[in-house]
Short mmCIF file of C-alpha atoms in Angstrom, two decimals:
data_model
loop_
_atom_site.label_atom_id
_atom_site.label_comp_id
_atom_site.label_asym_id
_atom_site.label_seq_id
_atom_site.Cartn_x
_atom_site.Cartn_y
_atom_site.Cartn_z
CA MET A 1425 0.00 0.00 0.00
CA HIS A 1426 2.77 2.40 0.96
CA LEU A 1427 4.62 1.46 -2.24
CA ARG A 1428 1.60 2.42 -4.38
CA ILE A 1429 1.24 5.76 -2.60
CA GLY A 1430 4.95 6.45 -3.00
CA CYS A 1431 4.86 5.69 -6.74
CA PHE A 1432 1.78 7.88 -7.19
CA MET A 1433 3.38 10.83 -5.36
CA THR A 1434 6.59 10.40 -7.39
CA PHE A 1435 4.72 10.53 -10.69
CA LEU A 1436 2.64 13.48 -9.44
CA LEU A 1437 5.72 15.50 -8.46
CA LEU A 1438 7.41 14.60 -11.75
CA PHE A 1439 4.36 15.79 -13.69
CA VAL A 1440 4.21 19.08 -11.77
CA PHE A 1441 7.95 19.62 -12.31
CA ILE A 1442 7.68 19.01 -16.07
CA ALA A 1443 4.62 21.26 -16.34
CA CYS A 1444 6.31 24.09 -14.46
CA THR A 1445 9.59 23.87 -16.33
CA SER A 1446 7.85 23.64 -19.71
CA CYS A 1447 5.89 26.88 -19.17
CA ILE A 1448 8.35 29.51 -20.31
CA ARG A 1449 7.64 32.81 -18.60
CA TYR A 1450 8.75 36.15 -19.95
CA GLU A 1451 9.67 39.17 -17.91
CA PRO A 1452 8.29 42.69 -18.58
CA ASN A 1453 11.44 43.92 -20.32
CA TRP A 1454 12.50 44.15 -23.94
CA GLU A 1455 15.31 41.58 -23.64
CA SER A 1456 12.92 38.91 -22.40
CA ILE A 1457 10.19 39.80 -24.88
CA ASP A 1458 12.63 39.83 -27.81
CA SER A 1459 13.76 36.33 -26.88
CA ARG A 1460 10.46 34.86 -27.93
CA PRO A 1461 10.91 32.57 -30.95
CA VAL A 1462 8.92 32.98 -34.14
CA PRO A 1463 5.84 30.73 -33.79
CA GLY A 1464 5.60 27.76 -36.11
CA TRP A 1465 2.27 28.83 -37.58
CA PHE A 1466 3.87 32.02 -38.88
CA ASP A 1467 6.34 30.15 -41.12
CA ASP A 1468 3.50 28.00 -42.46
CA SER A 1469 0.99 30.80 -42.98
CA LYS A 1470 3.19 33.01 -45.20
CA ILE A 1471 0.49 35.58 -46.04
CA GLY A 1472 -1.53 37.65 -43.58
CA ILE A 1473 -3.42 40.92 -43.36
CA LEU A 1474 -2.84 43.78 -40.89
CA ILE A 1475 -5.81 46.05 -40.14
CA HIS A 1476 -5.55 49.59 -38.80
CA TYR A 1477 -8.99 50.87 -37.83
CA GLY A 1478 -9.65 53.83 -35.57
CA VAL A 1479 -10.20 57.58 -35.36
CA PHE A 1480 -7.77 58.13 -38.23
CA SER A 1481 -10.20 56.18 -40.44
CA VAL A 1482 -12.54 59.20 -40.48
CA PRO A 1483 -10.31 61.52 -42.55
CA SER A 1484 -8.86 58.47 -44.36
CA ILE A 1485 -5.86 60.25 -45.86
CA LEU A 1486 -2.20 59.17 -46.04
CA SER A 1487 -1.98 56.57 -43.24
CA GLU A 1488 -2.83 55.62 -39.66
CA TRP A 1489 -0.14 58.08 -38.51
CA PHE A 1490 -2.48 60.93 -39.40
CA VAL A 1491 -2.23 62.82 -36.10
CA GLU A 1492 1.58 62.64 -36.05
CA GLN A 1493 1.86 63.77 -39.66
CA TRP A 1494 -0.66 66.56 -39.11
CA LEU A 1495 0.31 68.01 -35.72
CA GLY A 1496 3.89 66.77 -35.41
CA TRP A 1497 5.44 66.78 -38.86
CA LYS A 1498 3.14 69.50 -40.24
CA SER A 1499 2.68 67.65 -43.51
CA PRO A 1500 1.80 70.17 -46.27
CA ILE A 1501 -0.70 67.73 -47.73
CA LEU A 1502 -2.54 67.36 -44.43
CA MET A 1503 -2.35 71.06 -43.59
CA LYS A 1504 -4.02 71.83 -46.92
CA PHE A 1505 -6.54 69.02 -46.44
CA MET A 1506 -7.61 70.27 -43.00
CA LYS A 1507 -7.81 73.88 -44.15
CA GLU A 1508 -10.07 72.99 -47.08
CA ASN A 1509 -12.38 70.59 -45.25
CA TYR A 1510 -12.57 71.56 -41.56
CA ARG A 1511 -12.94 74.65 -39.42
CA PRO A 1512 -9.78 76.32 -38.02
CA ASP A 1513 -10.32 75.16 -34.42
CA PHE A 1514 -10.98 71.53 -35.39
CA THR A 1515 -9.00 69.06 -33.23
CA TYR A 1516 -8.10 65.41 -33.64
CA ALA A 1517 -10.52 64.52 -30.84
CA ASP A 1518 -13.36 66.00 -32.91
CA PHE A 1519 -12.97 63.14 -35.38
CA ALA A 1520 -13.92 60.54 -32.74
CA PRO A 1521 -17.72 61.20 -32.69
CA GLN A 1522 -17.71 60.82 -36.48
CA LEU A 1523 -16.35 57.26 -36.19
CA THR A 1524 -19.88 55.82 -36.22
CA ALA A 1525 -18.92 52.41 -37.68
CA GLU A 1526 -22.36 52.35 -39.31
CA PHE A 1527 -21.44 49.73 -41.89
CA PHE A 1528 -19.07 47.75 -39.64
CA ASP A 1529 -19.93 44.06 -39.73
CA ALA A 1530 -17.47 41.60 -38.15
CA LYS A 1531 -18.93 38.63 -40.00
CA GLU A 1532 -18.54 40.31 -43.37
CA TRP A 1533 -14.96 41.25 -42.49
CA ALA A 1534 -14.11 37.70 -41.48
CA ASN A 1535 -15.74 36.10 -44.53
CA LEU A 1536 -14.13 38.55 -46.95
CA LEU A 1537 -10.67 38.11 -45.45
CA LYS A 1538 -11.08 34.35 -45.43
CA LEU A 1539 -11.91 34.38 -49.13
CA SER A 1540 -8.82 36.50 -49.79
CA GLY A 1541 -6.61 33.52 -48.94
CA ALA A 1542 -4.92 35.14 -45.93
CA LYS A 1543 -4.00 32.70 -43.16
CA TYR A 1544 -4.06 35.18 -40.30
CA VAL A 1545 -5.31 38.67 -39.51
CA VAL A 1546 -3.75 41.24 -37.19
CA LEU A 1547 -6.00 43.93 -35.70
CA THR A 1548 -4.41 46.98 -34.07
CA ALA A 1549 -6.67 47.29 -31.04
CA LYS A 1550 -4.86 50.38 -29.70
CA HIS A 1551 -2.80 52.72 -31.83
CA HIS A 1552 -0.12 55.28 -30.97
CA GLU A 1553 -2.59 58.09 -30.23
CA GLY A 1554 -4.12 56.03 -27.40
CA PHE A 1555 -7.61 55.39 -28.79
CA THR A 1556 -8.70 51.86 -27.86
CA MET A 1557 -11.22 49.78 -29.77
CA TRP A 1558 -12.52 48.31 -26.51
CA PRO A 1559 -13.84 49.98 -23.30
CA SER A 1560 -10.48 50.39 -21.57
CA ASN A 1561 -10.51 51.68 -18.00
CA PHE A 1562 -7.15 53.36 -18.57
CA SER A 1563 -8.03 55.38 -21.65
CA TRP A 1564 -9.90 58.34 -20.07
CA ASN A 1565 -13.07 57.89 -22.16
CA TRP A 1566 -10.89 57.82 -25.28
CA ASN A 1567 -12.27 54.48 -26.54
CA SER A 1568 -14.85 53.05 -28.93
CA MET A 1569 -17.44 52.43 -26.21
CA ASP A 1570 -17.52 55.94 -24.74
CA VAL A 1571 -17.18 57.92 -27.97
CA GLY A 1572 -17.76 57.24 -31.65
CA PRO A 1573 -19.37 53.88 -32.50
CA LYS A 1574 -20.43 53.21 -28.87
CA ARG A 1575 -19.44 49.57 -29.39
CA ASP A 1576 -16.76 47.18 -28.17
CA ILE A 1577 -15.19 46.51 -31.57
CA VAL A 1578 -12.64 44.04 -30.21
CA GLU A 1579 -15.33 42.03 -28.42
CA VAL A 1580 -17.40 41.82 -31.60
CA LEU A 1581 -14.39 40.64 -33.59
CA HIS A 1582 -13.31 38.25 -30.83
CA LYS A 1583 -16.45 36.20 -31.44
CA ARG A 1584 -15.12 35.54 -34.93
CA LYS A 1585 -11.92 33.99 -33.44
CA TRP A 1586 -9.52 36.67 -34.68
CA GLU A 1587 -5.81 36.33 -33.89
CA ASN A 1588 -4.88 38.18 -30.71
CA VAL A 1589 -1.52 39.61 -31.82
CA MET A 1590 -0.25 43.11 -32.45
CA THR A 1591 2.35 43.07 -35.21
CA ILE A 1592 5.10 40.86 -36.69
CA ASP A 1593 8.67 40.94 -37.98
CA LYS A 1594 11.32 38.36 -38.86
CA HIS A 1595 12.24 37.52 -35.29
CA SER A 1596 9.19 38.17 -33.12
CA ALA A 1597 5.42 37.85 -33.22
CA GLY A 1598 5.12 40.90 -30.99
CA TYR A 1599 6.20 44.52 -31.14
CA ARG A 1600 9.92 45.21 -30.50
CA ARG A 1601 10.90 48.77 -29.69
CA ASN A 1602 14.60 48.13 -30.40
CA SER A 1603 14.10 46.24 -33.66
CA LYS A 1604 16.20 47.24 -36.64
CA LEU A 1605 14.94 48.20 -40.06
CA SER A 1606 16.64 45.13 -41.49
CA ASP A 1607 14.50 42.95 -39.21
CA TYR A 1608 11.39 43.72 -41.24
CA PHE A 1609 10.46 42.01 -44.46
CA THR A 1610 11.12 44.08 -47.58
CA MET A 1611 8.69 44.25 -50.49
CA ASN A 1612 10.98 41.95 -52.47
CA GLU A 1613 10.96 39.39 -49.66
CA LEU A 1614 7.18 39.59 -49.33
CA LEU A 1615 6.71 39.07 -53.07
CA THR A 1616 9.16 36.16 -52.91
CA GLN A 1617 7.06 34.60 -50.16
CA VAL A 1618 3.94 35.03 -52.27
CA ALA A 1619 5.63 33.46 -55.31
CA GLN A 1620 6.88 30.52 -53.26
CA THR A 1621 3.44 29.97 -51.78
CA VAL A 1622 1.78 30.03 -55.20
CA ARG A 1623 4.47 27.72 -56.60
CA LYS A 1624 3.96 25.22 -53.78
CA LYS A 1625 0.20 25.34 -54.30
CA ALA A 1626 0.59 24.73 -58.04
CA HIS A 1627 2.99 21.84 -57.36
CA HIS A 1628 0.49 20.36 -54.92
CA ASN A 1629 -2.30 20.59 -57.51
CA ARG A 1630 -0.12 18.90 -60.15
CA GLU A 1631 0.70 16.07 -57.76
CA LYS A 1632 -2.97 15.69 -56.93
CA ALA A 1633 -3.93 15.58 -60.61
CA HIS A 1634 -1.21 12.97 -61.27
CA HIS A 1635 -2.48 10.91 -58.34
CA ASN A 1636 -6.03 11.08 -59.69
CA LYS A 1637 -4.79 9.99 -63.11
CA GLU A 1638 -3.05 6.94 -61.63
CA LYS A 1639 -6.12 6.16 -59.58
CA ALA A 1640 -8.25 6.27 -62.72
CA HIS A 1641 -5.87 3.83 -64.42
CA HIS A 1642 -6.09 1.33 -61.54
CA ASN A 1643 -9.88 1.60 -61.38
CA LYS A 1644 -10.59 1.26 -65.10
CA GLU A 1645 -11.97 -2.26 -64.60
CA LYS A 1646 -14.38 -1.11 -61.88
CA PRO A 1647 -18.05 -0.12 -62.46
CA HIS A 1648 -18.79 2.91 -64.59
CA HIS A 1649 -19.55 5.24 -61.66
CA ASN A 1650 -16.16 4.43 -60.11
CA ARG A 1651 -14.38 5.18 -63.38
CA GLU A 1652 -16.01 8.62 -63.46
CA LYS A 1653 -14.98 9.45 -59.90
CA PRO A 1654 -11.30 10.31 -60.73
CA HIS A 1655 -12.52 12.60 -63.48
CA HIS A 1656 -14.75 14.30 -60.93
CA ASN A 1657 -11.81 14.67 -58.56
CA LYS A 1658 -9.68 16.11 -61.33
CA GLU A 1659 -12.26 18.73 -62.13
CA LYS A 1660 -13.01 19.59 -58.50
CA PRO A 1661 -10.18 22.12 -58.01
CA TYR A 1662 -11.43 23.98 -61.07
CA HIS A 1663 -14.95 24.19 -59.72
CA ASP A 1664 -13.71 25.11 -56.26
CA LYS A 1665 -11.56 27.88 -57.70
CA GLU A 1666 -14.38 29.26 -59.81
CA GLY A 1667 -16.73 29.16 -56.84
CA LYS A 1668 -14.22 31.12 -54.77
CA LEU A 1669 -13.80 33.72 -57.50
CA ARG A 1670 -17.54 34.17 -57.69
CA SER A 1671 -17.72 34.61 -53.94
CA ASN A 1672 -15.01 37.28 -54.06
CA GLU A 1673 -16.92 39.14 -56.76
CA GLN A 1674 -20.06 39.01 -54.66
CA HIS A 1675 -18.24 40.48 -51.65
CA VAL A 1676 -16.68 43.20 -53.80
CA ASP A 1677 -20.15 44.08 -55.05
CA TRP A 1678 -21.33 44.15 -51.43
CA ILE A 1679 -18.57 46.60 -50.48
CA LYS A 1680 -19.36 48.84 -53.45
CA HIS A 1681 -23.04 48.76 -52.57
CA ASN A 1682 -22.49 49.73 -48.95
CA GLN A 1683 -20.18 52.58 -49.93
CA GLN A 1684 -23.17 54.26 -51.56
CA VAL A 1685 -25.18 56.15 -48.96
CA THR A 1686 -28.71 55.96 -50.31
CA ILE A 1687 -32.10 56.74 -48.87
CA MET A 1688 -32.90 53.02 -48.40
CA GLY A 1689 -29.53 52.44 -46.72
CA THR A 1690 -30.52 54.41 -43.61
CA PHE A 1691 -33.19 54.35 -40.94
CA MET A 1692 -35.11 57.22 -42.55
CA GLY A 1693 -34.79 55.43 -45.87
CA HIS A 1694 -36.91 52.61 -44.45
CA VAL A 1695 -39.30 54.98 -42.69
CA PHE A 1696 -40.21 56.70 -45.98
CA PRO A 1697 -41.50 53.66 -47.94
CA GLY A 1698 -42.87 52.15 -44.74
CA SER A 1699 -44.96 55.26 -44.12
CA ILE A 1700 -46.33 55.10 -47.67
CA PHE A 1701 -47.44 51.48 -47.19
CA ILE A 1702 -49.00 52.18 -43.77
CA ILE A 1703 -50.94 55.24 -44.97
CA ILE A 1704 -52.28 53.48 -48.07
CA GLY A 1705 -53.14 50.36 -46.03
CA ILE A 1706 -55.15 52.36 -43.49
CA TRP A 1707 -56.84 54.28 -46.33
CA TRP A 1708 -57.86 50.98 -47.92
CA MET A 1709 -59.13 49.51 -44.64
CA VAL A 1710 -61.36 52.50 -43.85
CA ASN A 1711 -62.85 52.67 -47.35
CA ILE A 1712 -63.40 48.90 -47.58
CA LEU A 1713 -65.28 48.86 -44.27
CA ARG A 1714 -67.27 51.97 -45.20
CA ARG A 1715 -68.28 50.46 -48.55
CA TYR A 1716 -69.11 47.09 -47.01
CA PHE A 1717 -71.46 48.51 -44.37
CA ASP A 1718 -73.02 50.88 -46.91
CA CYS A 1719 -73.80 47.89 -49.12
CA LYS A 1720 -75.05 45.90 -46.16
CA ASN A 1721 -77.43 48.67 -45.03
CA SER A 1722 -78.78 49.17 -48.56
CA ASN A 1723 -79.05 45.41 -49.26
CA ALA A 1724 -76.73 45.78 -52.26
CA PRO A 1725 -73.97 43.32 -53.19
CA PHE A 1726 -70.47 44.27 -52.12
CA SER A 1727 -67.74 44.62 -54.74
CA SER A 1728 -64.14 45.52 -53.97
CA THR A 1729 -61.69 47.67 -55.92
CA VAL A 1730 -57.92 47.98 -55.66
CA THR A 1731 -58.06 51.79 -55.41
CA PHE A 1732 -60.34 54.32 -53.72
CA LYS A 1733 -61.07 57.97 -54.40
CA LEU A 1734 -62.94 61.02 -53.23
CA LYS A 1735 -66.05 62.01 -55.14
CA ARG A 1736 -64.33 64.53 -57.41
CA PHE A 1737 -60.61 63.95 -56.84
CA PRO A 1738 -58.36 60.85 -57.22
CA ILE A 1739 -56.63 61.38 -53.88
CA GLU A 1740 -55.00 57.93 -53.69
CA ALA A 1741 -53.64 58.01 -57.23
CA VAL A 1742 -52.21 61.52 -56.85
CA CYS A 1743 -50.53 60.70 -53.52
CA LYS A 1744 -49.02 57.53 -54.99
CA VAL A 1745 -47.55 59.36 -57.96
CA LEU A 1746 -46.30 62.26 -55.81
CA PHE A 1747 -44.59 60.34 -53.00
CA ILE A 1748 -43.25 57.58 -55.21
CA THR A 1749 -41.76 60.17 -57.56
CA VAL A 1750 -39.86 61.67 -54.61
CA GLY A 1751 -38.42 58.27 -53.67
CA LEU A 1752 -37.64 57.42 -57.30
CA ILE A 1753 -35.72 60.65 -57.89
CA ASP A 1754 -33.68 60.18 -54.72
CA GLU A 1755 -32.72 56.60 -55.64
CA LEU A 1756 -31.80 57.59 -59.19
CA THR A 1757 -29.54 60.39 -57.94
CA SER A 1758 -27.87 57.84 -55.64
CA ASN A 1759 -27.48 55.40 -58.56
CA ASN A 1760 -29.44 52.73 -56.69
CA LYS A 1761 -31.08 50.90 -59.57
CA GLN A 1762 -32.74 48.18 -57.48
CA HIS A 1763 -34.70 50.49 -55.21
CA ALA A 1764 -35.47 52.84 -58.08
CA THR A 1765 -36.97 49.89 -59.96
CA MET A 1766 -39.25 49.08 -57.02
CA TYR A 1767 -40.49 52.68 -56.86
CA ALA A 1768 -41.01 52.75 -60.63
CA PHE A 1769 -43.37 49.75 -60.64
CA PHE A 1770 -45.46 51.13 -57.78
CA GLY A 1771 -45.53 54.49 -59.55
CA LEU A 1772 -47.08 52.66 -62.49
CA THR A 1773 -49.97 51.59 -60.24
CA GLY A 1774 -50.64 55.26 -59.49
CA ILE A 1775 -50.91 56.02 -63.20
CA VAL A 1776 -53.36 53.14 -63.68
CA ASP A 1777 -55.37 54.43 -60.70
CA LEU A 1778 -55.73 57.75 -62.53
CA MET A 1779 -57.08 55.83 -65.52
CA VAL A 1780 -59.61 54.18 -63.20
CA PHE A 1781 -60.77 57.58 -61.94
CA PHE A 1782 -61.28 58.92 -65.47
CA ASN A 1783 -62.86 55.61 -66.54
CA THR A 1784 -60.30 55.05 -69.33
CA LEU A 1785 -59.05 51.54 -68.53
CA PRO A 1786 -58.54 49.71 -71.84
CA ILE A 1787 -59.23 46.26 -70.31
CA LYS A 1788 -61.04 45.05 -67.23
CA ASP A 1789 -59.08 44.49 -63.98
CA LEU A 1790 -55.94 46.17 -65.33
CA ASP A 1791 -55.58 47.90 -61.95
CA TYR A 1792 -55.46 44.53 -60.15
CA VAL A 1793 -52.98 43.13 -62.66
CA THR A 1794 -50.71 46.19 -62.36
CA PHE A 1795 -50.67 46.12 -58.56
CA SER A 1796 -49.97 42.36 -58.53
CA PHE A 1797 -47.19 42.87 -61.06
CA ALA A 1798 -45.61 45.60 -58.88
CA LEU A 1799 -45.68 43.29 -55.85
CA LEU A 1800 -44.04 40.48 -57.80
CA MET A 1801 -41.30 42.79 -59.06
CA GLU A 1802 -40.73 44.08 -55.51
CA ALA A 1803 -40.27 40.51 -54.27
CA ILE A 1804 -37.76 39.74 -57.04
CA VAL A 1805 -35.79 42.93 -56.35
CA PHE A 1806 -35.51 42.18 -52.62
CA LYS A 1807 -34.67 38.53 -53.23
CA TYR A 1808 -31.64 39.36 -55.37
CA HIS A 1809 -30.81 42.34 -53.17
CA LEU A 1810 -29.41 40.03 -50.49
CA PHE A 1811 -26.20 38.72 -52.04
CA GLY A 1812 -23.27 39.26 -49.68
CA ARG A 1813 -25.49 40.41 -46.78
CA ASP A 1814 -25.16 39.05 -43.26
CA THR A 1815 -27.57 36.46 -41.87
CA LEU A 1816 -29.65 38.93 -39.86
CA ASN A 1817 -30.16 41.13 -42.92
CA VAL A 1818 -31.21 38.11 -44.98
CA VAL A 1819 -33.71 36.89 -42.36
CA LEU A 1820 -35.30 40.34 -42.06
CA HIS A 1821 -35.75 40.65 -45.82
CA HIS A 1822 -36.98 37.07 -46.22
CA LEU A 1823 -39.83 37.87 -43.83
CA LEU A 1824 -40.54 40.97 -45.89
CA ILE A 1825 -40.57 38.89 -49.09
CA PHE A 1826 -43.00 36.48 -47.42
CA VAL A 1827 -45.43 39.35 -46.74
CA ILE A 1828 -45.04 40.68 -50.29
CA LEU A 1829 -45.74 37.31 -51.93
CA THR A 1830 -48.73 36.72 -49.65
CA THR A 1831 -50.13 40.10 -50.68
CA PHE A 1832 -49.55 39.12 -54.31
CA ALA A 1833 -51.56 35.90 -53.89
CA VAL A 1834 -54.39 37.61 -52.00
CA THR A 1835 -54.67 40.32 -54.67
CA LEU A 1836 -55.05 37.71 -57.42
CA LEU A 1837 -57.75 35.93 -55.41
CA GLU A 1838 -59.53 39.22 -54.81
CA MET A 1839 -59.55 39.93 -58.55
CA LYS A 1840 -61.48 36.66 -58.99
CA PHE A 1841 -63.76 36.97 -55.94
CA LYS A 1842 -64.51 40.67 -55.57
CA ASN A 1843 -67.64 40.11 -53.49
CA VAL A 1844 -65.70 38.54 -50.59
CA VAL A 1845 -64.91 41.37 -48.17
CA THR A 1846 -62.26 39.44 -46.21
CA LEU A 1847 -59.89 39.42 -49.21
CA PRO A 1848 -59.53 43.21 -49.62
CA LEU A 1849 -59.38 43.57 -45.83
CA PHE A 1850 -56.57 41.02 -45.74
CA ARG A 1851 -54.83 42.93 -48.55
CA SER A 1852 -54.92 46.15 -46.52
CA TYR A 1853 -53.75 44.24 -43.43
CA LEU A 1854 -50.73 42.89 -45.30
CA LEU A 1855 -49.83 46.29 -46.71
CA ILE A 1856 -49.83 47.82 -43.21
CA LEU A 1857 -47.75 44.86 -41.99
CA GLN A 1858 -45.25 45.49 -44.78
CA GLY A 1859 -45.02 49.14 -43.73
CA THR A 1860 -44.46 48.41 -40.04
CA TRP A 1861 -41.86 45.78 -40.93
CA PHE A 1862 -39.99 48.39 -42.98
CA TYR A 1863 -39.83 50.44 -39.77
CA GLN A 1864 -38.59 47.41 -37.84
CA VAL A 1865 -35.87 46.61 -40.39
CA GLY A 1866 -34.64 50.20 -40.17
CA CYS A 1867 -34.53 50.04 -36.35
CA ILE A 1868 -32.62 46.74 -36.33
CA LEU A 1869 -30.02 47.43 -39.02
CA TYR A 1870 -29.32 51.16 -38.76
CA LYS A 1871 -28.66 53.80 -36.14
CA ASN A 1872 -31.87 55.54 -35.10
CA PRO A 1873 -33.20 57.78 -32.31
CA PHE A 1874 -34.96 54.90 -30.53
CA PHE A 1875 -32.83 51.74 -30.39
CA GLU A 1876 -29.26 50.55 -30.85
CA PRO A 1877 -28.62 48.45 -33.99
CA TRP A 1878 -28.54 44.71 -33.40
CA GLU A 1879 -25.44 42.53 -33.62
CA SER A 1880 -25.69 40.70 -36.94
CA ASN A 1881 -23.81 37.58 -35.77
CA ASP A 1882 -25.76 37.11 -32.54
CA ASN A 1883 -27.98 34.02 -32.45
CA ASN A 1884 -30.38 35.74 -30.06
CA SER A 1885 -30.93 38.46 -32.65
CA LEU A 1886 -31.92 35.86 -35.24
CA MET A 1887 -34.33 34.13 -32.85
CA ASN A 1888 -35.90 37.40 -31.72
CA THR A 1889 -36.45 38.48 -35.32
CA GLY A 1890 -39.15 35.86 -35.88
CA LEU A 1891 -40.67 36.59 -32.49
CA ILE A 1892 -40.95 40.31 -33.19
CA PHE A 1893 -42.47 39.58 -36.60
CA THR A 1894 -45.29 37.63 -34.92
CA TRP A 1895 -45.83 40.58 -32.58
CA HIS A 1896 -46.28 42.84 -35.59
CA CYS A 1897 -48.81 40.40 -37.04
CA GLY A 1898 -50.72 40.11 -33.76
CA ILE A 1899 -50.84 43.80 -32.88
CA ILE A 1900 -52.03 44.81 -36.36
CA PHE A 1901 -54.62 42.01 -36.30
CA ILE A 1902 -55.99 43.21 -32.96
CA ALA A 1903 -56.15 46.77 -34.32
CA PHE A 1904 -58.08 45.45 -37.33
CA ILE A 1905 -60.62 43.65 -35.16
CA PHE A 1906 -61.07 46.78 -33.05
CA THR A 1907 -61.62 48.93 -36.16
CA VAL A 1908 -64.18 46.49 -37.58
CA CYS A 1909 -66.07 46.52 -34.26
CA VAL A 1910 -66.09 50.33 -34.22
CA PHE A 1911 -67.52 50.50 -37.76
CA SER A 1912 -70.10 47.85 -36.90
CA ILE A 1913 -71.28 49.83 -33.86
CA LEU A 1914 -71.43 53.11 -35.78
CA TYR A 1915 -73.49 51.60 -38.61
CA ARG A 1916 -75.93 50.01 -36.17
CA GLN A 1917 -77.16 53.44 -35.04
CA LYS A 1918 -80.61 54.47 -36.10
CA GLU A 1919 -79.30 57.56 -37.85
CA PRO A 1920 -76.63 56.77 -40.46
CA ILE A 1921 -73.28 58.44 -39.85
CA LYS A 1922 -72.48 61.48 -41.97
CA ARG A 1923 -70.22 60.50 -44.84
CA THR A 1924 -67.78 63.02 -46.28
CA PHE A 1925 -66.43 60.89 -49.11
CA ASP A 1926 -69.29 60.54 -51.60
CA GLN A 1927 -72.87 61.59 -50.90
CA SER A 1928 -75.67 61.05 -53.43
CA ASN A 1929 -79.33 60.04 -53.54
CA SER A 1930 -78.44 56.38 -53.97
CA SER A 1931 -75.95 54.56 -51.81
CA GLU A 1932 -72.27 54.73 -52.66
CA CYS A 1933 -72.18 50.98 -53.11
CA GLU A 1934 -74.93 51.05 -55.77
CA THR A 1935 -73.38 54.06 -57.52
CA GLU A 1936 -69.98 52.41 -57.84
CA LEU A 1937 -71.55 49.20 -59.13
CA LEU A 1938 -73.42 51.15 -61.81
CA LEU A 1939 -70.19 52.89 -62.85
CA GLU A 1940 -68.43 49.55 -63.17
CA GLU A 1941 -71.22 48.12 -65.34
CA ASN A 1942 -71.08 51.15 -67.64
#
């Protein structure tokens, strides 16, 4: 028994000794830090990307040493730049609130850099002017949480498993104050590393192709599907390469798209079309209920229309053309062809509504067909508007596309069954839902006066998106039921309510039916 305990204690002490001696500790001095060897992964990685992102990104001129070149070296280029673009008393600290990081997306960064072929990424979390990209307690409110983006940039990137290093040279993975200029890689050496990496990759592909060829020779007596397998393996690198190139092009298009500040790329840009949909949806709901109860009180059959008007003025058609023209002009000036296309098709519905008012429709139900066509085009535009977007953005727009396509289907059914009042009511409900969801998308994706934008790579954000969508559906549905009850109570009164839309000797329902027959 004592022998077993003695052996166990011996092995335990030996393990502790090996563990302690194998943990090399460095002292807080440059000699100890400089003694660190180059890590093995660095020799294997060859190519990496260094990112400098901070207050100096706002002026975006010359380099990350902007403040030193401006205030210290008095660079003529920067002196002229500041004089032409900023007031005389403008300080470097005044740039910090402008670092909003509105289009910053850690997932997009990580995916784009991964597709570039880089094996590691270095983020400068704190630069020479002291601004930290995390809420440091030693940076006197000079950090990304207290000023500027109001976000912990490092924490967001840390979730994407970024490398936690500062900088590199030939002899150390960390910063060395006493390093020599010769210790850093020259451009010639960097290009040599790139050439060697590409050469090794090409050699590897040739060996793989040769191996596949030999494998095909040995398997030529096997079944036909086995003989085709080496050919598939031989072609696979080509398809993989082409797929990667296409992905890079998609991400480049995404960057170009987000560099354009358009009306739809902001919170107010979503409020504008959302308000149009909400106003038209409420207008439809009120007029549908008014017509339905008028028909019910006069024992006349109900018949729906896709547009409504005042007695002597096409109010809906004019408002459509006016507001949609404003949005269309703004998108065209911003060179946003997708959003301009959406506005153009809905503007076409306003023109057809004018034809309805003047009773000049060339064929029956052209107004229904035009509105359905505009909805279908809107769904297509938003579907192919999502390439290169993050998951949260895609989920939000997929829910929007679901509402649009449902409205499209309901409108076609309504064109066939115009005497069913629930169909036009459902159409107005869906249009209001589309408008409120535009508001919600703007609140989630962009900076606004009410809420902070959501983290795009947070699983809770994705789960809450569907939950909030159901809340929109439920709240609007309750409001609809309440409105129907109010109209029902008002039309049950002995004296009919005074109508300001269209008063005549016969009921409005009968008058509109006679106009349609003529």
